[in-house]
mmCIF file of C-alpha atoms in Angstrom:
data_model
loop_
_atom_site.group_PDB
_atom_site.id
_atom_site.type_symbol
_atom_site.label_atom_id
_atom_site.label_comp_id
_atom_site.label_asym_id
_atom_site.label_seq_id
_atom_site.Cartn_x
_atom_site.Cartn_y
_atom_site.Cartn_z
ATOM 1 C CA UNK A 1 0.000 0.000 0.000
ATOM 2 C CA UNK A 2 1.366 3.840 -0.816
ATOM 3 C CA UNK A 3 -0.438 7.003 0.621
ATOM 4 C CA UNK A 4 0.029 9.809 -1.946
ATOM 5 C CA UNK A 5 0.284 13.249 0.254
ATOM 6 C CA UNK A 6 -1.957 16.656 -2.033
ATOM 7 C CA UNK A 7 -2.023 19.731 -0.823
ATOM 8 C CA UNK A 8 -3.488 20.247 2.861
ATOM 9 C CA UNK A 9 -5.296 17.140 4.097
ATOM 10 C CA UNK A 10 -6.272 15.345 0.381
ATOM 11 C CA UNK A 11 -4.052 11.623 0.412
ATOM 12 C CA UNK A 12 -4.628 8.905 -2.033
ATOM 13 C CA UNK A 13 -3.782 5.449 -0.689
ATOM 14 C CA UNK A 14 -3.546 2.792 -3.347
ATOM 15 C CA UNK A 15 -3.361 -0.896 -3.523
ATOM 16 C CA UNK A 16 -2.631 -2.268 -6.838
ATOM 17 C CA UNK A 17 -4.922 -0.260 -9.345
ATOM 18 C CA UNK A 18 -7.368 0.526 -6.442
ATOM 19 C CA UNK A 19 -7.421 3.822 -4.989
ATOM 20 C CA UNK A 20 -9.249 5.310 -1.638
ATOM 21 C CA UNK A 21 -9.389 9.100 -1.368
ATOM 22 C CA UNK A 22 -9.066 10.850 1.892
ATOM 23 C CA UNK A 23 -10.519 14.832 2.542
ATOM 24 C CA UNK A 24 -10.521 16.318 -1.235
ATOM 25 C CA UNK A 25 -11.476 19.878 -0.358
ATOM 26 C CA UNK A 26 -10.451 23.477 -2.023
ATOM 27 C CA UNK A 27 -7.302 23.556 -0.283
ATOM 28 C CA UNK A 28 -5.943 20.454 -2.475
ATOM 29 C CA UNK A 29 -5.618 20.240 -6.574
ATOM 30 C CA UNK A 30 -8.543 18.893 -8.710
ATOM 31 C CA UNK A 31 -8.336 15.387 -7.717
ATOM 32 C CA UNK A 32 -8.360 13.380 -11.283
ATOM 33 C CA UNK A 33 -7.637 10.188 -9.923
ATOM 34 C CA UNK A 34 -8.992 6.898 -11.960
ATOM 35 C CA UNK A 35 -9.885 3.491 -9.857
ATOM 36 C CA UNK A 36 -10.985 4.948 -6.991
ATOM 37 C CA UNK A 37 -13.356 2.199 -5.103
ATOM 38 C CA UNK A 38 -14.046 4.785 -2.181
ATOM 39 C CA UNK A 39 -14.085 8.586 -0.928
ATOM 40 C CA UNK A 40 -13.488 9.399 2.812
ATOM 41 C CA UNK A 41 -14.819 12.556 4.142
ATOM 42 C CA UNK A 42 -13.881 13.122 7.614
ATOM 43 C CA UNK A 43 -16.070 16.126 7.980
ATOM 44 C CA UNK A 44 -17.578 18.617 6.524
ATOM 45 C CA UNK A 45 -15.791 21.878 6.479
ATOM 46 C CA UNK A 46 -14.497 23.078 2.662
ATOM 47 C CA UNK A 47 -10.995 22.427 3.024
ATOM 48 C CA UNK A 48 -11.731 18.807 3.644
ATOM 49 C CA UNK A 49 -14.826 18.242 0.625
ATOM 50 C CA UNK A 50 -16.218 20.437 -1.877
ATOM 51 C CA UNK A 51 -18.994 19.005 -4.617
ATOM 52 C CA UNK A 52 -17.224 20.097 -6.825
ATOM 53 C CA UNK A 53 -14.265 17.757 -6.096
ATOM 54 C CA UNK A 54 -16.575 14.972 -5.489
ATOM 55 C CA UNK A 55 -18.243 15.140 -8.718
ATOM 56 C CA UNK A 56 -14.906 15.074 -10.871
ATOM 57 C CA UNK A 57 -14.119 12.366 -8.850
ATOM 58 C CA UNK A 58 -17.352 10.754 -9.341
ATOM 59 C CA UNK A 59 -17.637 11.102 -12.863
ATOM 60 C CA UNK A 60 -14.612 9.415 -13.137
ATOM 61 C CA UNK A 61 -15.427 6.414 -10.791
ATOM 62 C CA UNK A 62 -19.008 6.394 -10.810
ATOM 63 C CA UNK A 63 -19.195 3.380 -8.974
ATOM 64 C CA UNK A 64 -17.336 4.416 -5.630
ATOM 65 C CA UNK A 65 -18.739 5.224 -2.337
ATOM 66 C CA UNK A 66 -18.818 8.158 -0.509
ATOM 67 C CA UNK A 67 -18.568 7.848 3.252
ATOM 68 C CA UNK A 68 -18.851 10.332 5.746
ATOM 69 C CA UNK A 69 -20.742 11.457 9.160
ATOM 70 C CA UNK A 70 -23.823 12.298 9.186
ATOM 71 C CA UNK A 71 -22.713 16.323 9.328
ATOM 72 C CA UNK A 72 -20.986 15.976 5.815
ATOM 73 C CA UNK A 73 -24.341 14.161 4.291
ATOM 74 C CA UNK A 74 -26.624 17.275 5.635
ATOM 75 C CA UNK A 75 -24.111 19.530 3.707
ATOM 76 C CA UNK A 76 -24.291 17.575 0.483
ATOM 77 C CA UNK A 77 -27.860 17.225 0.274
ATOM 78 C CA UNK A 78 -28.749 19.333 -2.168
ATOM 79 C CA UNK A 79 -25.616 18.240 -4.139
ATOM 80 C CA UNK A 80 -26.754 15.235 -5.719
ATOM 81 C CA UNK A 81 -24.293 13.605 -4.205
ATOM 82 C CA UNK A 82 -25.096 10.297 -2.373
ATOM 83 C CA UNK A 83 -23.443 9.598 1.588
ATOM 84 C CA UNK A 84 -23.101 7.032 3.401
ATOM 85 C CA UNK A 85 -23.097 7.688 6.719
ATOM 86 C CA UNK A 86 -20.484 6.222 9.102
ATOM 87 C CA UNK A 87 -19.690 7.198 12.775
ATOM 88 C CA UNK A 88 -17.687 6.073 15.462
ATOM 89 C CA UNK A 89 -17.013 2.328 15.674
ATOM 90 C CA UNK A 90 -18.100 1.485 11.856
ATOM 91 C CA UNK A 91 -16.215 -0.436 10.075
ATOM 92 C CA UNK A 92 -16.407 -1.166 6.237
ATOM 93 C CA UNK A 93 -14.840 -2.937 3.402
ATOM 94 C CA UNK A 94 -14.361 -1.718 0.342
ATOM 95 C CA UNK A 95 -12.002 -3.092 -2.454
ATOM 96 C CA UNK A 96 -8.584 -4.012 -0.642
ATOM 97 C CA UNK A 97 -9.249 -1.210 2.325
ATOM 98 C CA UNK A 98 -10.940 -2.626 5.237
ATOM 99 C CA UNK A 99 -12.032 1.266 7.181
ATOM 100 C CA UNK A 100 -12.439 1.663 10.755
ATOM 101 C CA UNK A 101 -14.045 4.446 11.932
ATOM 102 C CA UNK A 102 -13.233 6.536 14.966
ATOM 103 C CA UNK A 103 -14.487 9.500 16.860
ATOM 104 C CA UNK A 104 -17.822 11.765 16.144
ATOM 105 C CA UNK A 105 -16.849 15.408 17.146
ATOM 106 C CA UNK A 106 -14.487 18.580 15.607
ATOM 107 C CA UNK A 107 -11.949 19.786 17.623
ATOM 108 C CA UNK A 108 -12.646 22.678 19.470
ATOM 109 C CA UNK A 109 -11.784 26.016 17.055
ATOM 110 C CA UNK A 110 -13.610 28.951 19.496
ATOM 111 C CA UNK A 111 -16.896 28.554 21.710
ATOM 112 C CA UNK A 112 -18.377 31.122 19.081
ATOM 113 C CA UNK A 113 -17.964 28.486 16.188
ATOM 114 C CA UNK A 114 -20.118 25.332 16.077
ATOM 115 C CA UNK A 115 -18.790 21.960 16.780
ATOM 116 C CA UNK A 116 -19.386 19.890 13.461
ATOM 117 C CA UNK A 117 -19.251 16.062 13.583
ATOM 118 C CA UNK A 118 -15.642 14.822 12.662
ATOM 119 C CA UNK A 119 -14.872 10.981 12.224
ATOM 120 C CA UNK A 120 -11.434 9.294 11.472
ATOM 121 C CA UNK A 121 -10.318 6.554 9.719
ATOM 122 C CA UNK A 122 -7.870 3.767 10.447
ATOM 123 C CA UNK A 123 -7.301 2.255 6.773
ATOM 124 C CA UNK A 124 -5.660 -1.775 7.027
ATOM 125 C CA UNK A 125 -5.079 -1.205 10.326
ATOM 126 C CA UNK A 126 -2.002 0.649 9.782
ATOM 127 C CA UNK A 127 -2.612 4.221 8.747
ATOM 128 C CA UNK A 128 -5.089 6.735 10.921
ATOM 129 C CA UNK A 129 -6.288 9.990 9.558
ATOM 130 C CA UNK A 130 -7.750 11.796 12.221
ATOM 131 C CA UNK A 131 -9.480 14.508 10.279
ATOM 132 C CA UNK A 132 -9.456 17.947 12.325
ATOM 133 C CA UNK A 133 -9.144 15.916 15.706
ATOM 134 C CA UNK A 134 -7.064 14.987 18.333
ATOM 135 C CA UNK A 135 -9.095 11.396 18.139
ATOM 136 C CA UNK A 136 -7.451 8.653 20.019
ATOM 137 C CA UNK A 137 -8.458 5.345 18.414
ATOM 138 C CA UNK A 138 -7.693 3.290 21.081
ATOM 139 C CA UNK A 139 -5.870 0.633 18.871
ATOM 140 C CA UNK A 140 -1.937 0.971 17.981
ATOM 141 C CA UNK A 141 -1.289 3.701 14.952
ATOM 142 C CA UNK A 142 1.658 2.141 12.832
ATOM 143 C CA UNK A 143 1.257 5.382 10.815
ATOM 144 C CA UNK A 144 -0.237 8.989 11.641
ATOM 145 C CA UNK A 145 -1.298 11.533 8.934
ATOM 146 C CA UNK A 146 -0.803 14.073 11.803
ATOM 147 C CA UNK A 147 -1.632 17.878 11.498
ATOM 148 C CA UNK A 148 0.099 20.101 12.168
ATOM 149 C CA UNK A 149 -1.591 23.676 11.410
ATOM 150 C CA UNK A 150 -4.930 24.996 12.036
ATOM 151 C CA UNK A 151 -7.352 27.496 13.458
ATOM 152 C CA UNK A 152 -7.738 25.000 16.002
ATOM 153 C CA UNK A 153 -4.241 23.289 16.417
ATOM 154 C CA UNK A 154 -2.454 24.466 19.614
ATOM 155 C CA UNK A 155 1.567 22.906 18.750
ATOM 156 C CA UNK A 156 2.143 21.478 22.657
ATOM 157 C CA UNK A 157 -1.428 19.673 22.472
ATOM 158 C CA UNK A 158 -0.417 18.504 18.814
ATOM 159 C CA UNK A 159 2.785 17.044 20.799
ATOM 160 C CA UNK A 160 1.130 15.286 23.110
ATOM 161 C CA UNK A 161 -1.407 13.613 20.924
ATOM 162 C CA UNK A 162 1.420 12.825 18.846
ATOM 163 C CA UNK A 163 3.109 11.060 22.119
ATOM 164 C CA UNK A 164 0.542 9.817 23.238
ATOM 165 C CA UNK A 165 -0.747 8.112 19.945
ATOM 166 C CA UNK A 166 2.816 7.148 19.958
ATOM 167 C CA UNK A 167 3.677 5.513 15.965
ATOM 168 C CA UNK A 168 6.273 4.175 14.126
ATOM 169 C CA UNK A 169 6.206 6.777 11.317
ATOM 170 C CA UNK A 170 4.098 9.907 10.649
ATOM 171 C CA UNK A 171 3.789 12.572 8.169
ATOM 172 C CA UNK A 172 2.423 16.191 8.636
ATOM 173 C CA UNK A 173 -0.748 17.329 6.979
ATOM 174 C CA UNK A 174 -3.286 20.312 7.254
ATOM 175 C CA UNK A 175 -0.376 22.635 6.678
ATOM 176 C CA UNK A 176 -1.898 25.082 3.935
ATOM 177 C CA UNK A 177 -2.724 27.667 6.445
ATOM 178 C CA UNK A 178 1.209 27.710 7.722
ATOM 179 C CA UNK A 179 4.055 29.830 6.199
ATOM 180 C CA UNK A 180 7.157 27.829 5.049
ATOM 181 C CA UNK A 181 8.399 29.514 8.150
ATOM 182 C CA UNK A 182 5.319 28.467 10.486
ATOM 183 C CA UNK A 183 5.440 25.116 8.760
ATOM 184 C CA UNK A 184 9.477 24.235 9.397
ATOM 185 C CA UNK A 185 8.661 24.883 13.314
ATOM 186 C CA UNK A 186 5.532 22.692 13.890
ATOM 187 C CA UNK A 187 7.049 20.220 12.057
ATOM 188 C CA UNK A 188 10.413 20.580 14.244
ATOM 189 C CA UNK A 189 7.980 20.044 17.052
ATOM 190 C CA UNK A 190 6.263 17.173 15.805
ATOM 191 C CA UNK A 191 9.659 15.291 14.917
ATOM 192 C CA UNK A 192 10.326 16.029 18.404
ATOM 193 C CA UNK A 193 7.734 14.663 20.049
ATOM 194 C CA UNK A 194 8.084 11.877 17.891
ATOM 195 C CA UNK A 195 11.569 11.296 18.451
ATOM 196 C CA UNK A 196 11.709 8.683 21.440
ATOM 197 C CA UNK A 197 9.494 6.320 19.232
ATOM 198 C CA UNK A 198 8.720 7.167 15.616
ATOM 199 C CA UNK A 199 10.212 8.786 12.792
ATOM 200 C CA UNK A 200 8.560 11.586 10.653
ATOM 201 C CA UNK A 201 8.741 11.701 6.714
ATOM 202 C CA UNK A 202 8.091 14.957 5.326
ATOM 203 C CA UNK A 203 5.664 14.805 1.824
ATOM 204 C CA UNK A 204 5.598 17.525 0.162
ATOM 205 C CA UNK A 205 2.541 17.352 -2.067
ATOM 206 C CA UNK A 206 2.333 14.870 -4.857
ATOM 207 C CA UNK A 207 5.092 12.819 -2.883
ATOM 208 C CA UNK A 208 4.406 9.375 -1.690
ATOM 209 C CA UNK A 209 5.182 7.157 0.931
ATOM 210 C CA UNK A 210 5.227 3.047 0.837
ATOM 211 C CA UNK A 211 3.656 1.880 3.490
#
């Protein structure tokens, strides 16, 4: 399996000529993949799914399935665009990618901004994309797609999620709203906090890592 890091929080992981896409939102490139068997949205905000990147996804693979919490299916109702709903503890198989699903709620960004529903995904048991969430899955993480800048991100609770979660490898995402400057120092801090267990890789977008 290879994970395939876009711009901001969009991955592809692929397994043989089958492809899952996380988070495609306006952040990321138009995603023009072929052989994708599934979409994951982890929630609901535009940096993580816009229809418009579903549908040129979908047109391409009109047979794969969009899953998501129930917060990303109210905001693709009138889309035309088809969700199927998953939420903490759900798992699914689809293709070669057997999907566990973990945790239901948005990090906190300010108590003046609404709380939207947020759900991971632990793909093969190895790699865990926790969407915008400090989401422990309660299961080892071989491999973290870890973020690392955000309206909501504080760096020392990013560290200790990080230790806490405590894998073998990790690579930063969510970094579009960080400087090359910003981005250099939470990443510092992440290969810190990752040092007395894990390494980091750094992908810049379009790079890959086998996993």
């Amino acid at each position: 399996m290879e994970v395939t890091k876009l711009e901001h929080a969009c991955q592809i992981l692929s397994d043989g000529d089958a492809r899952l896409v996380l988070d495609p939102g306006d952040f990321t490139r138009p995603v023009e993949a072929t052989g994708v068997v599934a979409v994951v949205v982890t929630h609901e905000h535009p940096d993580h799914v816009t229809p418009e990147q579903l549908h040129r996804i979908l047109d391409r693979n009109p047979d794969a399935v969009v899953f998501g919490p129930e917060g990303v299916r109210a905001a693709l109702a009138d889309s035309g665009i088809a969700v199927e709903v998953v939420t903490d503890g759900d798992h699914r198989t689809v293709g070669p990618f057997v999907l566990d699903f973990h945790g239901t709620r948005h990090q906190l960004i300010h108590s003046s901004v609404p709380i939207v529903d947020n759900t991971g995904v632990l793909v093969n048991g190895r790699l865990f994309h926790p969407g915008d969430s400090y989401t422990d899955p309660g299961v080892p993480v071989e491999v973290l797609a870890a973020p690392v800048g955000a309206p909501w991100l504080k760096v020392a609770e990013m560290m200790d999620y990080v230790a806490a979660l405590a894998p073998a490898r990790a690579y930063p995402i969510h970094e579009a709203t960080l400087s090359d400057i910003g981005y250099g120092m939470h990443t510092g801090r992440l290969r810190e906090a990752l040092a007395p267990h894990g390494s980091l890789e750094i992908l810049r977008p379009g790079e890959s890592l086998t996993l």
